[in-house]
PDB file of C-alpha atoms and ligand atoms in Angstrom:
ATOM      1  CA  MET A 317      -4.479 -15.316  29.333  1.00  0.00           C
ATOM      2  CA  GLU A 318      -8.089 -14.817  30.474  1.00  0.00           C
ATOM      3  CA  ASP A 319      -7.590 -11.057  30.578  1.00  0.00           C
ATOM      4  CA  CYS A 320      -5.618 -10.871  27.351  1.00  0.00           C
ATOM      5  CA  ILE A 321      -7.293  -8.629  24.750  1.00  0.00           C
ATOM      6  CA  PHE A 322      -5.724 -10.481  21.846  1.00  0.00           C
ATOM      7  CA  CYS A 323      -6.766 -13.911  23.191  1.00  0.00           C
ATOM      8  CA  LYS A 324     -10.297 -12.478  23.387  1.00  0.00           C
ATOM      9  CA  ILE A 325     -10.041 -11.371  19.753  1.00  0.00           C
ATOM     10  CA  ILE A 326      -8.858 -14.887  18.818  1.00  0.00           C
ATOM     11  CA  ASN A 327     -11.808 -16.551  20.553  1.00  0.00           C
ATOM     12  CA  GLY A 328     -14.317 -13.973  19.273  1.00  0.00           C
ATOM     13  CA  GLN A 329     -15.162 -12.347  22.628  1.00  0.00           C
ATOM     14  CA  ILE A 330     -13.936  -9.038  21.169  1.00  0.00           C
ATOM     15  CA  PRO A 331     -14.860  -8.309  17.533  1.00  0.00           C
ATOM     16  CA  SER A 332     -12.180  -7.381  14.998  1.00  0.00           C
ATOM     17  CA  ASN A 333     -11.793  -6.751  11.287  1.00  0.00           C
ATOM     18  CA  LYS A 334      -9.907  -9.889  10.328  1.00  0.00           C
ATOM     19  CA  VAL A 335      -7.432  -9.749   7.476  1.00  0.00           C
ATOM     20  CA  TYR A 336      -6.165 -13.354   7.674  1.00  0.00           C
ATOM     21  CA  GLU A 337      -6.670 -16.420   9.855  1.00  0.00           C
ATOM     22  CA  ASP A 338      -5.332 -19.955   9.942  1.00  0.00           C
ATOM     23  CA  GLU A 339      -4.696 -22.610  12.591  1.00  0.00           C
ATOM     24  CA  ASP A 340      -1.717 -20.773  14.071  1.00  0.00           C
ATOM     25  CA  LEU A 341      -2.060 -17.080  13.181  1.00  0.00           C
ATOM     26  CA  LEU A 342      -4.518 -14.206  13.111  1.00  0.00           C
ATOM     27  CA  ALA A 343      -4.183 -10.792  11.432  1.00  0.00           C
ATOM     28  CA  PHE A 344      -6.613  -7.941  11.990  1.00  0.00           C
ATOM     29  CA  GLU A 345      -6.907  -4.191  11.495  1.00  0.00           C
ATOM     30  CA  ASP A 346      -5.546  -2.149  14.410  1.00  0.00           C
ATOM     31  CA  VAL A 347      -8.367  -0.320  16.228  1.00  0.00           C
ATOM     32  CA  ASN A 348      -6.196   2.810  16.501  1.00  0.00           C
ATOM     33  CA  PRO A 349      -4.248   2.935  13.218  1.00  0.00           C
ATOM     34  CA  VAL A 350      -1.070   5.008  13.058  1.00  0.00           C
ATOM     35  CA  ALA A 351      -0.719   4.646   9.284  1.00  0.00           C
ATOM     36  CA  PRO A 352      -3.132   4.167   6.344  1.00  0.00           C
ATOM     37  CA  THR A 353      -2.361   0.436   6.541  1.00  0.00           C
ATOM     38  CA  HIS A 354      -1.994  -0.876  10.092  1.00  0.00           C
ATOM     39  CA  VAL A 355      -2.464  -4.594  10.556  1.00  0.00           C
ATOM     40  CA  VAL A 356      -1.655  -6.519  13.750  1.00  0.00           C
ATOM     41  CA  ILE A 357      -0.364 -10.057  13.184  1.00  0.00           C
ATOM     42  CA  ILE A 358      -0.361 -12.448  16.136  1.00  0.00           C
ATOM     43  CA  PRO A 359       0.252 -16.107  16.926  1.00  0.00           C
ATOM     44  CA  LYS A 360      -2.764 -17.883  18.424  1.00  0.00           C
ATOM     45  CA  LYS A 361      -0.426 -19.177  21.115  1.00  0.00           C
ATOM     46  CA  HIS A 362      -0.352 -16.742  24.038  1.00  0.00           C
ATOM     47  CA  ILE A 363       3.258 -15.598  24.335  1.00  0.00           C
ATOM     48  CA  GLU A 364       3.651 -12.395  26.322  1.00  0.00           C
ATOM     49  CA  THR A 365       6.779 -10.814  24.865  1.00  0.00           C
ATOM     50  CA  LEU A 366       9.715 -11.501  22.595  1.00  0.00           C
ATOM     51  CA  ASN A 367      11.661 -12.191  25.797  1.00  0.00           C
ATOM     52  CA  ASP A 368       9.483 -15.273  26.324  1.00  0.00           C
ATOM     53  CA  ILE A 369      10.125 -16.866  22.933  1.00  0.00           C
ATOM     54  CA  GLN A 370      11.437 -20.433  23.032  1.00  0.00           C
ATOM     55  CA  GLU A 371      13.269 -22.407  20.367  1.00  0.00           C
ATOM     56  CA  GLU A 372      10.009 -24.254  19.624  1.00  0.00           C
ATOM     57  CA  ASP A 373       8.405 -20.921  18.606  1.00  0.00           C
ATOM     58  CA  ALA A 374      10.833 -20.313  15.741  1.00  0.00           C
ATOM     59  CA  GLY A 375       8.417 -21.752  13.184  1.00  0.00           C
ATOM     60  CA  VAL A 376       5.501 -19.570  14.186  1.00  0.00           C
ATOM     61  CA  LEU A 377       7.711 -16.465  14.218  1.00  0.00           C
ATOM     62  CA  ALA A 378       8.809 -17.209  10.680  1.00  0.00           C
ATOM     63  CA  SER A 379       5.162 -17.722   9.674  1.00  0.00           C
ATOM     64  CA  LEU A 380       4.245 -14.316  11.122  1.00  0.00           C
ATOM     65  CA  LEU A 381       6.882 -12.605   8.989  1.00  0.00           C
ATOM     66  CA  LEU A 382       5.937 -14.529   5.858  1.00  0.00           C
ATOM     67  CA  ARG A 383       2.307 -13.575   6.454  1.00  0.00           C
ATOM     68  CA  ALA A 384       3.301  -9.933   6.919  1.00  0.00           C
ATOM     69  CA  GLN A 385       4.967 -10.092   3.518  1.00  0.00           C
ATOM     70  CA  SER A 386       1.896 -11.549   1.807  1.00  0.00           C
ATOM     71  CA  ILE A 387      -0.492  -9.083   3.499  1.00  0.00           C
ATOM     72  CA  ALA A 388       1.797  -6.223   2.393  1.00  0.00           C
ATOM     73  CA  THR A 389       1.484  -7.490  -1.172  1.00  0.00           C
ATOM     74  CA  GLU A 390      -2.320  -7.804  -0.884  1.00  0.00           C
ATOM     75  CA  LYS A 391      -2.573  -4.296   0.562  1.00  0.00           C
ATOM     76  CA  GLU A 392      -0.376  -2.987  -2.298  1.00  0.00           C
ATOM     77  CA  ILE A 393       2.269  -1.472  -0.026  1.00  0.00           C
ATOM     78  CA  ALA A 394       5.040  -3.952  -0.858  1.00  0.00           C
ATOM     79  CA  GLU A 395       6.552  -1.898  -3.690  1.00  0.00           C
ATOM     80  CA  ASP A 396       6.546   1.492  -1.966  1.00  0.00           C
ATOM     81  CA  GLY A 397       7.685  -0.001   1.332  1.00  0.00           C
ATOM     82  CA  TYR A 398       6.368  -0.878   4.733  1.00  0.00           C
ATOM     83  CA  ARG A 399       7.547  -1.221   8.299  1.00  0.00           C
ATOM     84  CA  ILE A 400       7.275  -4.190  10.661  1.00  0.00           C
ATOM     85  CA  VAL A 401       7.367  -3.261  14.348  1.00  0.00           C
ATOM     86  CA  LEU A 402       7.527  -5.502  17.386  1.00  0.00           C
ATOM     87  CA  ASN A 403       7.456  -3.571  20.653  1.00  0.00           C
ATOM     88  CA  CYS A 404       9.009  -5.556  23.504  1.00  0.00           C
ATOM     89  CA  MET A 405       8.345  -4.406  27.075  1.00  0.00           C
ATOM     90  CA  PRO A 406       7.309  -0.962  28.402  1.00  0.00           C
ATOM     91  CA  GLY A 407      10.458   0.867  27.298  1.00  0.00           C
ATOM     92  CA  ALA A 408       9.570   0.104  23.690  1.00  0.00           C
ATOM     93  CA  GLY A 409       5.891   0.970  24.144  1.00  0.00           C
ATOM     94  CA  GLN A 410       4.386  -2.516  24.357  1.00  0.00           C
ATOM     95  CA  SER A 411       0.821  -2.156  25.658  1.00  0.00           C
ATOM     96  CA  VAL A 412      -0.687  -5.575  24.899  1.00  0.00           C
ATOM     97  CA  TYR A 413       1.219  -8.490  26.403  1.00  0.00           C
ATOM     98  CA  HIS A 414       0.501 -11.016  23.650  1.00  0.00           C
ATOM     99  CA  ILE A 415       3.338 -10.909  21.150  1.00  0.00           C
ATOM    100  CA  HIS A 416       2.475  -9.211  17.846  1.00  0.00           C
ATOM    101  CA  PHE A 417       3.926  -7.608  14.769  1.00  0.00           C
ATOM    102  CA  HIS A 418       2.576  -4.302  13.511  1.00  0.00           C
ATOM    103  CA  LEU A 419       2.494  -4.093   9.700  1.00  0.00           C
ATOM    104  CA  LEU A 420       2.532  -0.398   8.802  1.00  0.00           C
ATOM    105  CA  GLY A 421       2.339   1.153   5.351  1.00  0.00           C
ATOM    106  CA  GLY A 422       0.824   3.799   3.135  1.00  0.00           C
ATOM    107  CA  ARG A 423       3.014   6.677   4.271  1.00  0.00           C
ATOM    108  CA  ILE A 424       6.668   7.620   4.699  1.00  0.00           C
ATOM    109  CA  PHE A 425       8.361   6.378   7.886  1.00  0.00           C
ATOM    110  CA  HIS A 426      11.296   8.158   9.441  1.00  0.00           C
ATOM    111  CA  TRP A 427      14.445   6.805  11.018  1.00  0.00           C
ATOM    112  CA  PRO A 428      15.336   6.690  13.855  1.00  0.00           C
ATOM    113  CA  PRO A 429      11.812   5.925  15.133  1.00  0.00           C
ATOM    114  CA  GLY A 430      10.401   7.996  17.971  1.00  0.00           C
TER     115      GLY A 430
HETATM  116  P1  LIG B 615       1.603  -2.416  21.322  1.00  0.00           P
HETATM  117  O1  LIG B 615       1.451  -1.025  21.875  1.00  0.00           O
HETATM  118  O2  LIG B 615       1.470  -3.454  22.402  1.00  0.00           O
HETATM  119  O3  LIG B 615       2.819  -2.622  20.469  1.00  0.00           O
HETATM  120  O4  LIG B 615       0.403  -2.588  20.305  1.00  0.00           O
HETATM  121  C1  LIG B 615      -0.890  -2.936  20.684  1.00  0.00           C
HETATM  122  C2  LIG B 615      -1.812  -2.517  19.575  1.00  0.00           C
HETATM  123  O5  LIG B 615      -3.064  -3.155  19.757  1.00  0.00           O
HETATM  124  C3  LIG B 615      -2.084  -1.014  19.526  1.00  0.00           C
HETATM  125  O6  LIG B 615      -1.691  -0.481  18.264  1.00  0.00           O
HETATM  126  C4  LIG B 615      -3.584  -0.903  19.762  1.00  0.00           C
HETATM  127  O7  LIG B 615      -4.201   0.119  19.001  1.00  0.00           O
HETATM  128  C5  LIG B 615      -4.084  -2.275  19.375  1.00  0.00           C
HETATM  129  N1  LIG B 615      -5.277  -2.690  20.078  1.00  0.00           N
HETATM  130  C6  LIG B 615      -5.485  -2.646  21.426  1.00  0.00           C
HETATM  131  N2  LIG B 615      -6.709  -3.117  21.726  1.00  0.00           N
HETATM  132  C7  LIG B 615      -7.282  -3.478  20.549  1.00  0.00           C
HETATM  133  C8  LIG B 615      -8.556  -4.036  20.211  1.00  0.00           C
HETATM  134  O8  LIG B 615      -9.418  -4.301  21.068  1.00  0.00           O
HETATM  135  N3  LIG B 615      -8.809  -4.262  18.909  1.00  0.00           N
HETATM  136  C9  LIG B 615      -7.868  -3.988  17.924  1.00  0.00           C
HETATM  137  N4  LIG B 615      -8.233  -4.253  16.659  1.00  0.00           N
HETATM  138  N5  LIG B 615      -6.655  -3.478  18.210  1.00  0.00           N
HETATM  139  C10 LIG B 615      -6.378  -3.216  19.507  1.00  0.00           C
HETATM  140 ZN1  LIG B 616      -3.131 -13.647  24.705  1.00  0.00          ZN
END
């Protein structure tokens, strides 16, 4: 946890462009955006991967998705469409081991993903 980049963003040790914050969640602009809109949405609780989710985390996971929806509306990408990505473990490209959703929008996304 001490070496976790996202925990450092939560406690202000690393600056970020915050999009939303409450008691349980934080959303901020990705430092290396891969789309015109690229927001990272995280729980304040340090959970490393989706593999580590417990039953007690169901509420916060639902809050993350609801927040993604409202940020998509605020960013005016809800009508055209957006993509939510959660990379779990190295095979999926996870690089920061503090669970997070990527909210991506503002361009066309292809399927299957790369
Ligand atoms: P992952 O690859 O784990 O799914 O996503 C991690 C994301 O965090 C990447 O898109 C990366 O650009 C972003 N990121 C890594 N370090 C920082 C940082 O210090 N500040 C911000 N705003 N984003 C970061
Ligand atoms: Zn963390």
